[in-house]
Coordinates of C-alpha atoms in Angstrom, one line a residue:
Chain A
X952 CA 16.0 71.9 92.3
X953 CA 14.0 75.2 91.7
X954 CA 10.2 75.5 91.8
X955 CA 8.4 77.9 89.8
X956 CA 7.9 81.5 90.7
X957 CA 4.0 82.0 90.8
X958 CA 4.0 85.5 91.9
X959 CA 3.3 86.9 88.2
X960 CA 1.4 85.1 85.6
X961 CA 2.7 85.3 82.0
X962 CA 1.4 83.5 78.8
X963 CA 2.8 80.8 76.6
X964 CA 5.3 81.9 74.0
X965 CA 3.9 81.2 70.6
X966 CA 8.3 80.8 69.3
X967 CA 10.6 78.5 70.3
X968 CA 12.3 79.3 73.5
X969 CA 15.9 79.0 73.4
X970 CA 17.5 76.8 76.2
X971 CA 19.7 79.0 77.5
X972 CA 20.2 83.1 76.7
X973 CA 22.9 84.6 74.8
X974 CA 25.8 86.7 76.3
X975 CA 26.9 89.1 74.3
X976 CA 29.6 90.1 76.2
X977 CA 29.5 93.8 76.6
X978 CA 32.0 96.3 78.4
X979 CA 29.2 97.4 80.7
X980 CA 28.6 93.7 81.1
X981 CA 25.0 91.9 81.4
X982 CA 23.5 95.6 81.6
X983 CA 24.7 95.8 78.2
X984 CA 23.3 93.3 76.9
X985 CA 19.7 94.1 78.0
X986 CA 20.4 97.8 76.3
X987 CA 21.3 95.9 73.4
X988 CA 18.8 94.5 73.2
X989 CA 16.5 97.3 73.6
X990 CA 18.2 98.7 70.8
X991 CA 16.9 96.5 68.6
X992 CA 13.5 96.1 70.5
X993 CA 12.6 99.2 70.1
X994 CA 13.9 99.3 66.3
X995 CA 11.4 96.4 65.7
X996 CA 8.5 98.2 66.6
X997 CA 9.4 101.0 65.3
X998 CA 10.1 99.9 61.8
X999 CA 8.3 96.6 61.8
X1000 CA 11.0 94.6 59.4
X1001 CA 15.0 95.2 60.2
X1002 CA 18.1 93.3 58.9
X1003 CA 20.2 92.1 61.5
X1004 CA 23.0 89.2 62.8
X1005 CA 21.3 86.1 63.3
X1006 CA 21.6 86.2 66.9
X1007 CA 20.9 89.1 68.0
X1008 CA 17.7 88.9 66.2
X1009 CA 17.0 85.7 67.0
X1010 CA 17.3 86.8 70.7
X1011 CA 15.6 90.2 70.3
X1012 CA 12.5 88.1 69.0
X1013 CA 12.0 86.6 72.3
X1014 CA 12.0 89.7 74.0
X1015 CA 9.5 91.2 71.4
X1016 CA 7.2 88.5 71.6
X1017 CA 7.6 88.3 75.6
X1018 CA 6.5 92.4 75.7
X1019 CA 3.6 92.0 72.7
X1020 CA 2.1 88.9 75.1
X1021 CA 2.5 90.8 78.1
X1022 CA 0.8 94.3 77.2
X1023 CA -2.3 91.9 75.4
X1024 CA -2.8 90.0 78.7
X1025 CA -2.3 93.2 80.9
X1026 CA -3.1 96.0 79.2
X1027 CA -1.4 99.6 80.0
X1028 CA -3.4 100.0 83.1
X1029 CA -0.9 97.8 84.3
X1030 CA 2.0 99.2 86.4
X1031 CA 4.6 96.5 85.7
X1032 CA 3.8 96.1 82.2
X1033 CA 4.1 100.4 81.7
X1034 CA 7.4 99.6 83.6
X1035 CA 8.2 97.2 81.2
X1036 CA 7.2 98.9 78.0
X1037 CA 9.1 102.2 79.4
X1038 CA 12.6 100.2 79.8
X1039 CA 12.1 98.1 76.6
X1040 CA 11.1 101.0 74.0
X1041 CA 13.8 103.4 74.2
X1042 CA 11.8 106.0 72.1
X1043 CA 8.5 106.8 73.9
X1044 CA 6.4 107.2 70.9
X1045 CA 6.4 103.3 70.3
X1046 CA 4.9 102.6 73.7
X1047 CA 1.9 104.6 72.4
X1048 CA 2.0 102.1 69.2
X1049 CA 2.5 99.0 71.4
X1050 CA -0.7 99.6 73.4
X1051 CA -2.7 101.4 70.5
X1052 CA -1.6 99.3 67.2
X1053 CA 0.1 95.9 67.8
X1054 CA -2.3 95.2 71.0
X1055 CA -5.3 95.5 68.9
X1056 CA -3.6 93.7 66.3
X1057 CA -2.4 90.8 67.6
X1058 CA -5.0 90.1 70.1
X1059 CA -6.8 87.2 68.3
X1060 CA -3.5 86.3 66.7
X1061 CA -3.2 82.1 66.9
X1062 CA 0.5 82.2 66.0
X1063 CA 3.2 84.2 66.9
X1064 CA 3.7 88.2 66.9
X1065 CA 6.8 88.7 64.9
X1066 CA 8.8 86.3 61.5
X1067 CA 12.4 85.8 61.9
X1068 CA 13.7 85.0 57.9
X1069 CA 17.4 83.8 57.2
X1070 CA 18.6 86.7 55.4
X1071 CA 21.6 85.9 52.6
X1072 CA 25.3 86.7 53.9
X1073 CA 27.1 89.4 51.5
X1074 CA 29.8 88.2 49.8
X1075 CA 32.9 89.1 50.2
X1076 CA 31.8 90.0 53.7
X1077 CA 32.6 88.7 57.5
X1078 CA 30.4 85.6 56.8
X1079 CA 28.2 86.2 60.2
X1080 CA 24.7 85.3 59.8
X1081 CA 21.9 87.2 58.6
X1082 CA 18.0 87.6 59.2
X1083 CA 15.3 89.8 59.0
X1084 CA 13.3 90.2 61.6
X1085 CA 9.6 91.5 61.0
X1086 CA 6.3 92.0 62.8
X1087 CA 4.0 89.9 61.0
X1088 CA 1.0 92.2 59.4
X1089 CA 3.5 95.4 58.7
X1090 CA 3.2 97.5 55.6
X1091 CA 5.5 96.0 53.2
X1092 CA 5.2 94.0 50.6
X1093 CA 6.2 90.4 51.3
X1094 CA 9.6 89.1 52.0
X1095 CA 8.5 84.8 50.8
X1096 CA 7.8 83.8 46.9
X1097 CA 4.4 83.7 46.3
X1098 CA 3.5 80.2 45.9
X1099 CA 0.0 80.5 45.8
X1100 CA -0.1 80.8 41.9
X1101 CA 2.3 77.9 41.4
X1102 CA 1.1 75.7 38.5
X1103 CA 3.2 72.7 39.5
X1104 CA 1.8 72.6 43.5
X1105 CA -0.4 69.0 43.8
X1106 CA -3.7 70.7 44.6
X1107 CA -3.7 73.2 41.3
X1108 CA -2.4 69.4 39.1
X1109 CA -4.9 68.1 39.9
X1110 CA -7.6 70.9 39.1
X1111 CA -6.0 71.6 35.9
X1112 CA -6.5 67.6 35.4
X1113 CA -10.0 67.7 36.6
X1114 CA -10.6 70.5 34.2
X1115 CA -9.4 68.8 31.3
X1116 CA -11.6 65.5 31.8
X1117 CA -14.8 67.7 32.4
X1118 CA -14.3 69.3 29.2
X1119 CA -13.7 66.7 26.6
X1120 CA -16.7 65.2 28.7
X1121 CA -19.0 68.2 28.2
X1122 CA -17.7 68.0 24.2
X1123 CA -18.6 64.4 24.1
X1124 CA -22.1 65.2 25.0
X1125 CA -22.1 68.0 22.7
X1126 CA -20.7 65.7 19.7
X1127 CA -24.0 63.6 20.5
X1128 CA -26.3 66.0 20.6
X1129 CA -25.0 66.8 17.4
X1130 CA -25.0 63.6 16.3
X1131 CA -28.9 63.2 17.5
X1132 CA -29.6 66.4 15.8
X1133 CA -28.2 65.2 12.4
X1134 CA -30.1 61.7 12.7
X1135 CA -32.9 63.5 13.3
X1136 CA -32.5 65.8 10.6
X1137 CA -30.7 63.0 8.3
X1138 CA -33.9 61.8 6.4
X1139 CA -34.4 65.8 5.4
X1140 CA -30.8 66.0 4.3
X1141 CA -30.6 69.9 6.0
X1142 CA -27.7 71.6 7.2
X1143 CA -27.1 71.4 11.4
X1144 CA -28.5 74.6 13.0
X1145 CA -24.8 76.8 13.3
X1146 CA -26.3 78.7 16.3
X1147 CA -26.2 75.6 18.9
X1148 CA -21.9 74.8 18.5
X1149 CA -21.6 78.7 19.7
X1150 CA -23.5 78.3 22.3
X1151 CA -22.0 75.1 23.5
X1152 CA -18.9 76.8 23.7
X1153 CA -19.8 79.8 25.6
X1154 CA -21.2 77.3 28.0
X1155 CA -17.9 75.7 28.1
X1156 CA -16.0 78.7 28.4
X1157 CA -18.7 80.0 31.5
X1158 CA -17.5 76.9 33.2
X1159 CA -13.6 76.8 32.5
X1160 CA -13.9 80.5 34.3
X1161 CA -15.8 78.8 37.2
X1162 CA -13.1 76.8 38.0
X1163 CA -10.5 78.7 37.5
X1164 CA -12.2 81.3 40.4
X1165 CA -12.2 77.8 42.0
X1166 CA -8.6 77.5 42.0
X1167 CA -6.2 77.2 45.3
X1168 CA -5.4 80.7 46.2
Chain B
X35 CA -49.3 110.6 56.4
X36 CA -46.5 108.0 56.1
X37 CA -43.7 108.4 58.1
X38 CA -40.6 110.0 56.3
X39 CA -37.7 107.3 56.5
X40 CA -34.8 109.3 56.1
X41 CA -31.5 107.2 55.7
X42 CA -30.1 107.4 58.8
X43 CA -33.7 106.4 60.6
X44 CA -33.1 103.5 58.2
X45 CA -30.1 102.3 59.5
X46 CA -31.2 102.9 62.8
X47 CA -34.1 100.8 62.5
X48 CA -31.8 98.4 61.0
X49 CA -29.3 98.3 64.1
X50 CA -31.8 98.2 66.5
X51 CA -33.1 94.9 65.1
X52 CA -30.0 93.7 64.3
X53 CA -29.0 94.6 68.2
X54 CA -32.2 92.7 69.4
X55 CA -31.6 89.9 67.2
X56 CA -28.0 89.2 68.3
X57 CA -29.0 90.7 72.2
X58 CA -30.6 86.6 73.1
X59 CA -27.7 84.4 71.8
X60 CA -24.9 86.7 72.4
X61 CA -25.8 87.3 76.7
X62 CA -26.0 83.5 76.7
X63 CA -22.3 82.9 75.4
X64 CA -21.5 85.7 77.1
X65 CA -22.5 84.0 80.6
X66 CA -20.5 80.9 79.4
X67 CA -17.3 83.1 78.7
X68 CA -17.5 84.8 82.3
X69 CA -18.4 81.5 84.1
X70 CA -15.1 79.6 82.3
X71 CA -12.9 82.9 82.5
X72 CA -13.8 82.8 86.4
X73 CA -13.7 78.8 86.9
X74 CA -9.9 79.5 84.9
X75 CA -9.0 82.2 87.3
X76 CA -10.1 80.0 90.4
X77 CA -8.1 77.1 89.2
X78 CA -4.6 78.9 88.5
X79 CA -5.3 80.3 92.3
X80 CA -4.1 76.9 93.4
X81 CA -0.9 77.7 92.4
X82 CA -0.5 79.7 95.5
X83 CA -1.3 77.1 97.7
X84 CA -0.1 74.2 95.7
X85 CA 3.4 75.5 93.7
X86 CA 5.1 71.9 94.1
X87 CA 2.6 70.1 91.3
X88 CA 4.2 72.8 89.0
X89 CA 7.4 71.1 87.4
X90 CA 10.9 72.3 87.8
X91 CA 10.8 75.5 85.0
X92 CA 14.4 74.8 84.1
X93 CA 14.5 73.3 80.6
X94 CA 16.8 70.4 81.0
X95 CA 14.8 69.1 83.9
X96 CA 11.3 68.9 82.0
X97 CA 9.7 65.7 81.4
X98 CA 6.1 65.6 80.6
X99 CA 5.5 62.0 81.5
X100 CA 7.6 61.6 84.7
X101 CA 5.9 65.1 85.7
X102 CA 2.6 63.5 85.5
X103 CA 3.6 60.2 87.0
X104 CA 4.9 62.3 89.4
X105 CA 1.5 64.6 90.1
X106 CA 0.0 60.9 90.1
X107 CA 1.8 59.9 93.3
X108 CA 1.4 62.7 95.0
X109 CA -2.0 62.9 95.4
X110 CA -1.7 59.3 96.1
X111 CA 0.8 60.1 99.2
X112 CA -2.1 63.1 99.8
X113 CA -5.0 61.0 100.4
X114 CA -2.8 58.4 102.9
X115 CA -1.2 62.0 105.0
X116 CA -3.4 65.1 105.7
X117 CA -0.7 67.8 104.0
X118 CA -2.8 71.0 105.1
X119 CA -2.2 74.5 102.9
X120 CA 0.6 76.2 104.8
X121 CA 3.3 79.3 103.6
X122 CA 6.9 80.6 104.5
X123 CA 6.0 82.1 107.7
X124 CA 3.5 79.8 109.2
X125 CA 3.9 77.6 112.1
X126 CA 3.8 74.0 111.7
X127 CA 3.9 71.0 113.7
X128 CA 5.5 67.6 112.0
X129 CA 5.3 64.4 113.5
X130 CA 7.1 61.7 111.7
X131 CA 8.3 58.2 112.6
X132 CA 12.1 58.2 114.0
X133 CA 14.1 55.7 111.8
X134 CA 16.3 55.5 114.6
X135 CA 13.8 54.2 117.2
X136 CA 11.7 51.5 115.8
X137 CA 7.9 52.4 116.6
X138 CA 8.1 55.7 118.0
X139 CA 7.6 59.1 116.6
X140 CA 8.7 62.4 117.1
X141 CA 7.0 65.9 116.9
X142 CA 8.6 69.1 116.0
X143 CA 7.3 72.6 116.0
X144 CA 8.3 75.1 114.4
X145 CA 8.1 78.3 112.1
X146 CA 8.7 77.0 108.1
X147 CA 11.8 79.5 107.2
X148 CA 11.9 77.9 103.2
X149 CA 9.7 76.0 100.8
X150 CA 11.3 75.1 98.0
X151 CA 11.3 72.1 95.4
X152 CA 8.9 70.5 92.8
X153 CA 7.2 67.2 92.4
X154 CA 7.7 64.4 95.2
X155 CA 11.2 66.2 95.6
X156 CA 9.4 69.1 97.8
X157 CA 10.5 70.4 100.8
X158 CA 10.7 72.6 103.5
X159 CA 12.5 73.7 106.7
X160 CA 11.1 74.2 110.6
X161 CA 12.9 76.1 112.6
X162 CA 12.5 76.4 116.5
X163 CA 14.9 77.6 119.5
X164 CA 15.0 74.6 122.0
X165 CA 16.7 75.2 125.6
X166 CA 19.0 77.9 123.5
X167 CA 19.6 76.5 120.9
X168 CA 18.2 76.9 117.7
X169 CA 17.3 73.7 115.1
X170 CA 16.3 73.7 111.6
X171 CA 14.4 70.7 110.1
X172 CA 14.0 69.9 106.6
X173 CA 11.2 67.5 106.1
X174 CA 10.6 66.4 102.5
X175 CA 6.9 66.4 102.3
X176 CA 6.2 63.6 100.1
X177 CA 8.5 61.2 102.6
X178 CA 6.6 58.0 103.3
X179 CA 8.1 58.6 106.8
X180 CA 5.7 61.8 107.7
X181 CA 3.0 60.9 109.6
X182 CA 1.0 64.0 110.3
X183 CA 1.5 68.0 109.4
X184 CA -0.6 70.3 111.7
X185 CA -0.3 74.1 110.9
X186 CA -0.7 75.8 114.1
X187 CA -0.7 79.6 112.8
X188 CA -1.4 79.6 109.4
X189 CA -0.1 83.5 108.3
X190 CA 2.7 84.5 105.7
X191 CA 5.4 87.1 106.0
X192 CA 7.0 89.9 104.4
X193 CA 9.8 87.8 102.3
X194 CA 9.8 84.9 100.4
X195 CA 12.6 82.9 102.6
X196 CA 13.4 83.3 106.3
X197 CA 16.6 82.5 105.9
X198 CA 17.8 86.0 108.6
X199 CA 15.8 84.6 111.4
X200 CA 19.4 82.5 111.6
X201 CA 21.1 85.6 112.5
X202 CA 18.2 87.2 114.3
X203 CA 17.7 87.2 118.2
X204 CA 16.6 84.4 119.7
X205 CA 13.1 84.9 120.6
X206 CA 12.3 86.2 116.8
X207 CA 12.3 82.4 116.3
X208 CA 10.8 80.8 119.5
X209 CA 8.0 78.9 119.4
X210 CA 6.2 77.1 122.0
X211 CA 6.2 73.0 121.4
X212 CA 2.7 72.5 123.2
X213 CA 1.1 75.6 121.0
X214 CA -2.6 74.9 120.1
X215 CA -3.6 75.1 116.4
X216 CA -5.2 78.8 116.2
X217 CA -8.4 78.2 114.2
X218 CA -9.2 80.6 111.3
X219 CA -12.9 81.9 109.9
X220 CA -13.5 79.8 107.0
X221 CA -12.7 81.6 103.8
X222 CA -11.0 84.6 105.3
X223 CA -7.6 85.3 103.4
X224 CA -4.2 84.6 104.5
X225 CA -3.4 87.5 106.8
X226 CA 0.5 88.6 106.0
X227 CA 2.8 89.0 109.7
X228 CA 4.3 92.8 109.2
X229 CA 6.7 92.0 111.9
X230 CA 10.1 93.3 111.7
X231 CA 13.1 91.3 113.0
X232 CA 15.8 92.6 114.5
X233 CA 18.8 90.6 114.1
X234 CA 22.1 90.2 115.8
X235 CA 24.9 92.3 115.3
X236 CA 27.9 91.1 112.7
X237 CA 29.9 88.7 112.2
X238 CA 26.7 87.1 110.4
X239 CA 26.0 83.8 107.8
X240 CA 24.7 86.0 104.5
X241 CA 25.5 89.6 103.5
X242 CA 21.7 90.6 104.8
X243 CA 22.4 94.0 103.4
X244 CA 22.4 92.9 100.0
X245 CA 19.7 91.2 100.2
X246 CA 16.5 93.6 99.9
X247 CA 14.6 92.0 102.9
X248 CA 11.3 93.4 104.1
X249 CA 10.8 92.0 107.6
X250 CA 14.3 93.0 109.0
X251 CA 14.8 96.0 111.3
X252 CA 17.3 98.7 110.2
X253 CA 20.7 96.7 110.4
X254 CA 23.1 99.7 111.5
X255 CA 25.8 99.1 109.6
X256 CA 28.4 101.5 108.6
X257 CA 28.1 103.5 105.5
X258 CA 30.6 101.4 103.3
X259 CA 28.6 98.2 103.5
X260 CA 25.8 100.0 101.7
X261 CA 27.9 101.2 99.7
X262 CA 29.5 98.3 98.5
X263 CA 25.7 96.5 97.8
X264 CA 25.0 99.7 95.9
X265 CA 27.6 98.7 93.6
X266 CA 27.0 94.9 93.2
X267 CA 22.7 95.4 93.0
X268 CA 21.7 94.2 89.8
X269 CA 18.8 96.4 89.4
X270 CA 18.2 96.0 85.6
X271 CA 17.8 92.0 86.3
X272 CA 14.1 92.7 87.0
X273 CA 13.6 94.1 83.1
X274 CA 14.9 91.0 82.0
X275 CA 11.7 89.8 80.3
X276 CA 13.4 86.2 79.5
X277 CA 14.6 85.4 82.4
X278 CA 11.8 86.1 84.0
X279 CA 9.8 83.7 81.7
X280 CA 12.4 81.3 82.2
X281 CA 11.5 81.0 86.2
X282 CA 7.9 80.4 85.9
X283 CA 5.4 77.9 83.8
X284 CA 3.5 79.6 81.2
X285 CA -0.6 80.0 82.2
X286 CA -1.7 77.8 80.1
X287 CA 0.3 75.0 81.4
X288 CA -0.5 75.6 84.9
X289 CA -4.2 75.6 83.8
X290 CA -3.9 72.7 82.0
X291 CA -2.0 70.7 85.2
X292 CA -4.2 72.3 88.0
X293 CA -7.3 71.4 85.7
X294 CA -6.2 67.7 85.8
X295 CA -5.6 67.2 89.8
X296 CA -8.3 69.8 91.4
X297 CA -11.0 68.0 91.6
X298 CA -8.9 65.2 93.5
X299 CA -7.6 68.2 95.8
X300 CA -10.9 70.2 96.1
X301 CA -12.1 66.7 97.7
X302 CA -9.1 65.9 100.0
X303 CA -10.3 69.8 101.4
X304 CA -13.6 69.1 101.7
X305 CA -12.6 66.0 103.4
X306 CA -10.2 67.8 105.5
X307 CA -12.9 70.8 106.2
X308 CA -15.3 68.0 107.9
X309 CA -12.8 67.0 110.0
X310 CA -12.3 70.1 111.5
X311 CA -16.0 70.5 112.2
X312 CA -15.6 67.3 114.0
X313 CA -12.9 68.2 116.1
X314 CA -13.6 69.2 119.8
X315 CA -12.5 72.7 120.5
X316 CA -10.7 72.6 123.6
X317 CA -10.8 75.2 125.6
X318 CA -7.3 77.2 125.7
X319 CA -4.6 76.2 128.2
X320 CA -2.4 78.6 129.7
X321 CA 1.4 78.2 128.1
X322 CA 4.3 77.6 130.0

C-alpha cells in the first residue's frame, strides 16, 4: 500500500513505461547504473541518433524523455530541474542545447521526444539486441523506407483507378464532340478541324498533372 | 506632397494593422487560457489536501475501474462522516463506535504521526501519552465504524512521518484529551510547526541517524554512527528520474481525477464551512 508522492508534479510520459527498471548490475552497484545511464543520456543529446544494446537504450529512452518533459514544464529557472540537467548531461555544453534547442523544439510536440528502432544484429556476432535510438527532428536523413510514394498502398490504387475512369470518360465526350462535329459537317463532306484533338489532349494532360499533385504524399 | 512610403514604413504599416487586427480575438483566448491554466492549477491543489483519491502509483496495483468505483464510495462515506482536511502533524480527535461495547463510543486524541494509503484503504495513526504511557491508533478513514474526526490544531511539521516522536521524550507527544478545536482565519495557509524534538537516548526502534529528519534535535551520537550512515546514504537515489516518476501519478491524471470529484468535495466544504459559522464559540476553559 503506497500513496502517491505529491510533493513534485511531473507530466505524462508520451512512451511506454516499463513495469519495473533494469539492473544492470555494476561493480559500483545501483550508482552505476545511473552513470550508465548518463552515459548514454548525454550521448543522445549530443548526437541525436546512436546505436546501442536494446536495453540499455530502451531504458536510457525513459530517462531522456523524463528530462525533455521536465525542462519543457519547468524551464531552467528551475533549481531542481538545473540539478537535474547538471547530473544527467555529463558534458555541460548539452544542458545549454537541452534548454535552448530541444525545449523549443519539442514544446508543441503531441507525441513523444525521442524513436527507439530495432537495429539488425551483426552476424557472426554475440547475438545481443540492437537499436537505434534517436531524437525525433535531428539532422539526418531518415532511418524508415519511404512509403509515401508506394504505388501499391490502398489510397494511391485507388487514385490511379479514379484517374483512369475520368480519362476514358473525358475521351468519350471528346469522341462525341467529334462525332457531332462530323454530323454537322457530314452534309459538306469537309475534313474535321485538326486543331480541336490537340487541344483535347493538352486539356487531358492539364488534368492528369492535377491529380497527380493530388496524390497521397 | 505625398508621403514617401519607404519599405520598411510599409511593413510597418503593415504590422501595425496586422497587430490591431489579431490584438481583439487574440486577448479574448488569451483570458480563456489564463482562466483554465488557473482553474487547472486550483484543481491539482487538492492533491495536497486530498492524496488518498490518487490510486496506488505502483503498476501492478492499477485498475482504472475499481479506482473509480472506489473514488465513487468515498465521497459517498464523505457526505454520511464530516472527514475535515488535516496533515502529519496536526492534532485530531476520533470518535468511533467500540465494537467491543455495543452502543457506546470512544474518543481519542491525539497528534497524526503517519498518513499513508490510497482509496478506501487510507489510513492514519494518533498518537497520545496517557497516564505514561504512550498509544498509537491507526484508524482507517473510510471505516464505516468512524463516527466523527475533529481536527483540534490543524498545522504540519518539518517531516513527512513522525515516526521519532516513538523514541522522543514524553511530553514531545502529550496532548491534552479535553483540548478545544483552535479555530483558524478562513483562507490563511497551513502554518508548518518548526519544533525540534529531542528524543531519548539509545537503545532506540529505527536508526534515526540515517534517516535525514528535520524536526529532531542534534542526536549526540558518537562519531562512528555517522560514519556508518555516510557510507550506506544513497544520495544519487534523488537523480533517479524513473523512479521518481514511478512514485507519483502523472498531472494529467490527477487533473483528470480531481476534475471528476471536486465539485462533490468543494460542496461537502462549503457545507462543512456553514457549520462552523453556526457553531457557538465557547469561551476557553482553563486545562487541567
Amino acid at each position: 500500500m503506497n500513496q502517491a508522492e505529491v510533493s513534485k508534479l511531473v507530466s505524462q510520459l508520451k512512451t511506454k513505461v516499463n513495469p519495473r527498471l533494469r539492473k544492470f548490475r555494476s561493480p559500483k552497484g545501483p550508482e552505476g547504473r545511473l552513470d550508465r545511464l548518463r552515459k548514454t543520456v548525454t550521448a543522445l543529446v549530443k548526437h541525436e541518433r546512436l546505436e546501442l544494446n536494446y536495453p540499455r537504450a530502451d531504458e536510457a529512452r525513459m530517462y531522456a524523455e523524463r528530462l525533455i518533459s521536465d525542462a519543457i514544464r519547468y524551464g531552467d529557472c528551475h533549481k531542481t530541474t538545473m540539478e537535474m540537467a547538471d547530473y544527467w548531461l555529463v558534458e555541460k555544453q548539452c544542458v545549454h542545447k537541452l534548454f535552448k534547442v530541444l525545449v523549443p523544439r519539442y514544446q508543441n510536440s503531441t507525441s513523444s521526444y525521442t524513436r527507439l528502432l530495432s537495429a539488425p544484429k551483426p552476424y557472426p556476432g554475440t547475438g545481443d539486441l540492437r537499436a537505434v535510438l534517436e531524437l525525433k527532428g535531428n539532422p539526418y536523413p531518415s532511418l524508415l523506407p519511404d512509403t509515401h510514394t508506394n504505388r501499391n498502398l490502398i489510397h494511391n490504387v485507388l487514385l490511379d483507378e479514379a484517374k483512369k475512369v475520368y480519362r476514358s470518360k473525358k475521351y468519350a465526350e471528346i469522341a462525341s464532340k467529334i462525332d457531332a462535329a462530323e454530323g454537322a459537317n457530314g452534309v459538306k463532306e469537309q475534313k474535321p478541324d485538326e486543331g480541336v484533338p490537340e487541344a483535347v489532349e493538352k486539356e487531358v494532360e492539364a488534368s492528369d498533372k492535377k491529380d497527380s499533385v493530388d496524390e497521397v504524399k | 506632397m505625398l508621403p514617401v512610403l519607404t519599405r520598411n514604413s510599409i511593413t510597418n504599416v503593415c504590422k501595425g494593422l496586422r497587430r490591431f487586427s489579431s490584438a481583439l480575438p487574440k486577448s479574448d483566448t488569451e483570458v480563456s487560457k489564463l482562466k483554465t491554466e488557473k482553474l487547472k492549477r486550483e484543481i491539482l491543489e487538492f492533491r495536497h489536501a486530498y492524496p488518498e483519491f490518487l490510486p496506488d502509483p505502483k503498476i501492478e496495483f492499477r485498475n482504472k475501474i475499481r479506482e473509480k468505483l472506489e473514488r465513487n464510495d468515498m465521497v459517498a462515506r464523505r457526505t454520511q462522516v464530516d472527514i475535515p482536511e488535516f496533515y502529519v502533524g496536526s492534532i485530531l480527535a476520533v470518535t468511533s463506535s467500540d465494537r467491543h461495547s455495543g452502543g457506546k463510543s470512544n474518543r481519542f486524541v491525539g497528534i497524526c504521526i503517519y498518513r499513508g494509503g490510497c482509496g478506501l484503504r487510507a489510513e492514519f495513526i494518533l498518537r497520545n501519552v496517557i497516564d505514561h504511557q504512550g498509544i498509537e491508533v491507526l484508524y482507517q478513514m473510510y471505516d464505516p465504524s468512524l463516527q466523527k474526526v475533529e481536527v483540534l490544531r490543524l498545522e504540519k511539521r518539518l517531516d513527512d512521518k513522525l515516526y521519532y516522536l516513538r523514541d522522543a521524550l514524553p511530553e514531545y507527544s502529550t496532548f491534552d484529551p479535553n483540548m478545544e478545536a483552535e479555530l483558524m482565519p478562513e483562507g490563511a495557509p497551513v502554518p508548518v510547526n518548526p519544533i525540534k524534538v529531542k528524543l531519548k537516548p539509545r537503545p532506540w526502534l529505527e536508526r534515526w541517524e540515517r534517516q535525514n529528519l528535520q524536526g529532531v534535535q542534534d542526536l549526540e551520537l558518537p562519531e562512528k554512527f555517522y560514519i556508518k550512515a555516510a557510507q550506506v546514504a544513497t544520495p544519487w537515489e534523488k537523480y533517479d528520474l524513473m523512479k521518481e516518476y514511478m512514485r507519483t501519478i502523472p498531472v494529467e491524471e490527477q487533473t483528470e481525477i480531481f476534475s471528476e470529484v471536486q465539485s462533490k468535495l468543494q460542496s461537502l466544504e462549503i457545507d462543512r464551512k456553514k457549520l462552523k459559522r453556526k457553531r457557538v464559540i465557547v469561551k476557553p476553559t482553563k486545562l487541567a
